[in-house]
Amino acid sequence: MSTSKAGSDSGSVMVSASADELEALQTSVASALTRHTYGEHALFAIRLAIEEAVMNAIRHGNLSDPRKTVEVRWAVSADSAAFHIIDQGEGFDPGAVPDPTLDENLEIPSGRGLMLIRAYMSEVRHHGLGNHLEMIFRREAAE
Amino acid sequence: MASETSRLRFSSQGSVLVVEFADRDVLDEAAIRQINSELVRQIEGAKTAHVLICFQGVEHLSSAALGTLITVNSLVKKRSGQLRLSNIKGTILEVFRITKLDRLFQIHDSSEQALAAFPKG
């Protein structure tokens, strides 16, 4: 189910493990950002953060269960782009995620998604048990 | 079973296996899984231990792709070879810097510079 329409500045979409659904979401968001004349770096940052957030929600939240979905609500305005990513998992403690940049963790192949989201987004919040991620990209701060 | 289209191009430059990407985005998890298995298969079957991965044309890269590079780095080291990366666009280079993986990987501006840095013979 999707309420994102071509040419829209906001939407709500249920994403499963299908790459096509995520790509359709990315295309809708990129169109809205382009309409609001966001720059190349903003488009790169937001595309990466959406990818990381949804993949974390599918893999770590929903434990790759194909019966579960991830809800993504988004809104783009001239000043900011806001996203809510909500999975059907049991949540997690964001403070307990190991720092992947420490020397002893540098060669571990996973665990970098959340730090990339924090690096590229202006604000990141975890709601509820941790299965609801809110992330906001503020334009003035980044461009 | 129909064979999947390769997402990578492989060639040899002297004693180095050179890898290039066919896609501009290295984001999708299924694609990254395929890239991972193609890389492992080619590296394990290669006569030489050294590998250069050239990012010419790549516009996007996710943390899952970084994970594949770390796995490949471990495999190449186990075979007593070197892994070098080249032609990484500025926006993607920033991802390496944020994750501090620029400390783990040998990164060069061009494939020519990377090839010149491998041990001779």
Coordinates of C-alpha atoms in Angstrom, one line a residue:
Chain A
M1 CA 0.0 0.0 0.0
S2 CA 1.3 3.4 -0.8
T3 CA 0.0 6.9 -0.6
S4 CA 3.1 8.4 -2.3
K5 CA 2.1 9.9 -5.6
A6 CA 4.3 11.2 -8.4
G7 CA 4.9 14.9 -7.8
S8 CA 4.0 14.7 -4.1
D9 CA 6.0 16.3 -1.3
S10 CA 5.0 13.7 1.3
G11 CA 4.0 10.1 1.5
S12 CA 3.4 7.0 3.6
V13 CA 4.5 3.6 2.3
M14 CA 4.8 0.1 3.5
V15 CA 8.1 -1.5 2.4
S16 CA 8.8 -5.3 2.6
A17 CA 12.0 -7.0 1.7
S18 CA 11.4 -6.1 -2.0
A19 CA 14.1 -3.9 -3.5
D20 CA 11.5 -2.5 -6.0
E21 CA 9.5 -1.0 -3.2
L22 CA 12.5 0.7 -1.6
E23 CA 13.6 2.0 -5.0
A24 CA 10.1 3.4 -5.7
L25 CA 10.3 5.2 -2.4
Q26 CA 13.8 6.6 -3.2
T27 CA 12.5 7.8 -6.5
S28 CA 9.5 9.7 -5.0
V29 CA 11.7 11.3 -2.3
A30 CA 14.4 12.3 -4.8
S31 CA 11.8 13.9 -7.1
A32 CA 10.4 16.0 -4.2
L33 CA 14.0 17.0 -3.2
T34 CA 14.8 18.0 -6.7
R35 CA 11.6 20.0 -7.0
H36 CA 12.7 21.9 -3.9
T37 CA 16.2 22.4 -5.5
Y38 CA 18.1 20.5 -2.8
G39 CA 21.7 20.0 -3.9
E40 CA 23.6 16.9 -5.0
H41 CA 25.1 16.3 -1.6
A42 CA 21.7 16.5 0.1
L43 CA 20.3 14.0 -2.4
F44 CA 23.3 11.7 -1.7
A45 CA 23.0 12.0 2.1
I46 CA 19.2 11.4 2.2
R47 CA 19.3 8.5 -0.2
L48 CA 22.0 6.8 1.9
A49 CA 20.2 7.5 5.2
I50 CA 16.9 6.0 3.8
E51 CA 18.7 3.0 2.5
E52 CA 20.4 2.4 5.8
A53 CA 17.3 3.0 7.9
V54 CA 15.0 0.8 5.9
M55 CA 17.6 -2.0 5.6
N56 CA 18.3 -1.9 9.4
A57 CA 14.5 -2.0 10.0
I58 CA 14.1 -5.0 7.7
R59 CA 17.2 -6.9 8.9
H60 CA 17.5 -6.1 12.6
G61 CA 13.9 -5.0 13.4
N62 CA 11.8 -7.4 11.4
L63 CA 14.6 -10.1 11.4
S64 CA 14.0 -10.4 7.6
D65 CA 10.6 -12.0 8.2
P66 CA 8.9 -11.6 4.7
R67 CA 5.4 -11.4 6.5
K68 CA 6.5 -8.2 8.2
T69 CA 6.7 -4.7 6.7
V70 CA 8.3 -1.4 7.5
E71 CA 6.2 1.8 7.5
V72 CA 7.9 4.8 6.1
R73 CA 6.3 8.3 6.4
W74 CA 8.1 11.2 4.8
A75 CA 7.6 14.9 4.1
V76 CA 9.9 17.2 2.1
S77 CA 9.6 21.0 2.4
A78 CA 11.8 23.9 1.3
D79 CA 13.6 23.8 4.7
S80 CA 13.8 20.2 5.7
A81 CA 13.1 16.6 4.9
A82 CA 11.7 14.4 7.6
F83 CA 11.3 10.6 7.8
H84 CA 9.7 8.1 10.2
I85 CA 10.8 4.5 9.8
I86 CA 8.8 2.1 11.9
D87 CA 9.4 -1.7 11.9
Q88 CA 7.4 -4.5 13.5
G89 CA 10.3 -5.8 15.7
E90 CA 10.9 -5.7 19.4
G91 CA 13.1 -2.6 19.3
F92 CA 16.7 -2.1 20.5
D93 CA 18.8 0.1 22.7
P94 CA 20.6 2.5 20.4
G95 CA 23.2 3.2 23.1
A96 CA 24.2 -0.4 23.1
V97 CA 25.4 -0.4 19.4
P98 CA 29.2 -0.8 19.4
D99 CA 31.2 2.1 17.9
P100 CA 32.3 0.7 14.4
T101 CA 35.1 3.3 14.2
L102 CA 37.1 1.8 17.1
D103 CA 40.3 0.0 16.0
E104 CA 39.1 -3.3 17.4
N105 CA 35.8 -3.0 15.4
L106 CA 37.2 -1.7 12.1
E107 CA 37.4 -5.1 10.4
I108 CA 33.9 -6.2 11.5
P109 CA 31.8 -6.2 8.2
S110 CA 28.5 -4.9 9.7
G111 CA 27.2 -2.2 12.2
R112 CA 27.8 1.0 10.2
G113 CA 24.2 1.9 9.2
L114 CA 23.2 3.8 12.3
M115 CA 26.4 5.8 12.4
L116 CA 26.0 6.9 8.8
I117 CA 22.4 8.0 9.5
R118 CA 23.7 10.1 12.4
A119 CA 26.5 11.5 10.4
Y120 CA 24.3 12.6 7.4
M121 CA 21.1 13.7 9.2
S122 CA 20.6 16.8 11.2
E123 CA 18.5 15.1 13.9
V124 CA 18.0 11.4 14.7
R125 CA 15.6 10.2 17.4
H126 CA 14.4 6.8 18.5
H127 CA 10.9 6.4 19.8
G128 CA 9.1 3.7 21.7
L129 CA 11.2 0.6 22.2
G130 CA 13.6 1.7 19.5
N131 CA 11.6 0.3 16.5
H132 CA 10.6 3.8 15.4
L133 CA 13.3 6.0 14.0
E134 CA 12.8 9.6 13.2
M135 CA 15.4 11.4 11.1
I136 CA 15.4 15.0 9.8
F137 CA 17.7 16.6 7.3
R138 CA 17.8 20.4 7.8
R139 CA 18.8 22.2 4.7
E140 CA 20.5 25.3 6.1
A141 CA 22.7 23.3 8.4
A142 CA 24.0 21.1 5.6
E143 CA 24.2 23.1 2.4
Chain B
M1 CA 18.6 -21.9 -13.7
A2 CA 19.3 -18.8 -15.8
S3 CA 22.7 -17.3 -15.0
E4 CA 22.6 -13.8 -13.5
T5 CA 24.1 -10.9 -15.3
S6 CA 27.5 -10.0 -13.8
R7 CA 27.6 -6.8 -11.8
L8 CA 31.4 -6.7 -12.1
R9 CA 34.0 -6.6 -14.8
F10 CA 37.3 -8.4 -14.2
S11 CA 40.6 -8.0 -16.0
S12 CA 44.3 -8.6 -15.3
Q13 CA 47.0 -5.9 -15.2
G14 CA 50.3 -7.8 -14.7
S15 CA 50.1 -9.4 -11.3
V16 CA 46.9 -7.6 -10.3
L17 CA 43.2 -8.7 -10.6
V18 CA 41.3 -5.5 -11.5
V19 CA 37.7 -5.2 -10.6
E20 CA 35.2 -2.6 -11.9
F21 CA 31.5 -2.1 -11.2
A22 CA 28.9 -2.4 -13.9
D23 CA 26.3 -0.4 -11.9
R24 CA 26.3 3.2 -10.6
D25 CA 24.6 2.3 -7.4
V26 CA 25.9 -0.3 -5.0
L27 CA 23.1 -0.2 -2.5
D28 CA 20.6 -3.0 -3.0
E29 CA 21.2 -5.9 -0.7
A30 CA 20.5 -8.7 -3.2
A31 CA 22.9 -7.0 -5.7
I32 CA 25.6 -6.7 -2.9
R33 CA 25.2 -10.4 -2.1
Q34 CA 25.8 -11.2 -5.7
I35 CA 28.8 -8.8 -5.9
N36 CA 30.2 -10.5 -2.8
S37 CA 30.0 -14.0 -4.2
E38 CA 31.4 -12.9 -7.6
L39 CA 34.4 -11.3 -5.9
V40 CA 35.1 -14.2 -3.6
R41 CA 34.8 -16.7 -6.5
Q42 CA 37.1 -14.6 -8.8
I43 CA 39.7 -13.9 -6.1
E44 CA 39.9 -17.5 -4.9
G45 CA 40.3 -18.6 -8.5
A46 CA 42.9 -16.0 -9.5
K47 CA 46.5 -16.8 -10.1
T48 CA 47.6 -13.6 -8.4
A49 CA 46.9 -12.5 -4.8
H50 CA 46.7 -8.7 -5.5
V51 CA 43.4 -7.0 -6.2
L52 CA 42.5 -3.5 -7.3
I53 CA 38.8 -2.4 -7.1
C54 CA 38.1 0.6 -9.2
F55 CA 35.0 2.7 -8.3
Q56 CA 34.9 4.7 -11.6
G57 CA 31.2 5.5 -12.3
V58 CA 29.9 4.5 -8.9
E59 CA 27.6 7.1 -7.4
H60 CA 26.2 5.5 -4.3
L61 CA 27.4 3.0 -1.8
S62 CA 25.8 1.6 1.3
S63 CA 27.2 0.2 4.6
A64 CA 26.4 -3.3 3.2
A65 CA 28.8 -2.7 0.4
L66 CA 31.4 -1.5 2.9
G67 CA 30.9 -4.9 4.6
T68 CA 31.7 -6.7 1.4
L69 CA 34.9 -4.7 1.0
I70 CA 36.0 -5.6 4.5
T71 CA 35.3 -9.3 3.8
V72 CA 37.3 -9.1 0.5
N73 CA 40.1 -7.3 2.3
S74 CA 40.4 -10.2 4.8
L75 CA 40.3 -12.8 2.0
V76 CA 43.1 -11.0 0.1
K77 CA 45.2 -10.6 3.2
K78 CA 44.8 -14.3 3.9
R79 CA 46.2 -15.0 0.4
S80 CA 49.2 -12.8 1.3
G81 CA 48.0 -10.2 -1.3
Q82 CA 47.1 -6.5 -1.2
L83 CA 43.8 -4.9 -1.8
R84 CA 43.8 -1.3 -3.2
L85 CA 40.9 0.9 -4.1
S86 CA 40.8 3.7 -6.7
N87 CA 38.7 6.3 -8.5
I88 CA 36.4 6.9 -5.5
K89 CA 34.1 9.9 -6.0
G90 CA 34.2 12.6 -3.4
T91 CA 30.8 11.9 -1.8
I92 CA 31.7 8.2 -1.4
L93 CA 35.1 9.0 -0.1
E94 CA 33.4 10.9 2.6
V95 CA 31.6 7.7 3.6
F96 CA 35.0 6.0 4.0
R97 CA 36.2 8.9 6.1
I98 CA 33.1 9.0 8.4
T99 CA 33.4 5.2 9.0
K100 CA 37.2 5.6 9.4
L101 CA 37.6 2.9 6.8
D102 CA 40.1 5.1 5.0
R103 CA 42.4 3.9 7.7
L104 CA 41.8 0.2 6.8
F105 CA 42.0 0.5 3.0
Q106 CA 44.7 1.7 0.7
I107 CA 42.9 4.4 -1.4
H108 CA 44.3 6.0 -4.6
D109 CA 43.1 8.8 -6.8
S110 CA 43.5 6.7 -10.0
S111 CA 43.9 3.1 -11.1
E112 CA 47.3 4.0 -12.6
Q113 CA 48.6 5.2 -9.2
A114 CA 47.1 2.1 -7.5
L115 CA 48.7 -0.3 -9.9
A116 CA 52.1 1.4 -9.5
A117 CA 51.9 0.9 -5.7
F118 CA 51.6 -2.9 -5.8
P119 CA 54.8 -4.9 -5.1
K120 CA 56.6 -5.8 -8.4
G121 CA 57.3 -9.3 -9.4

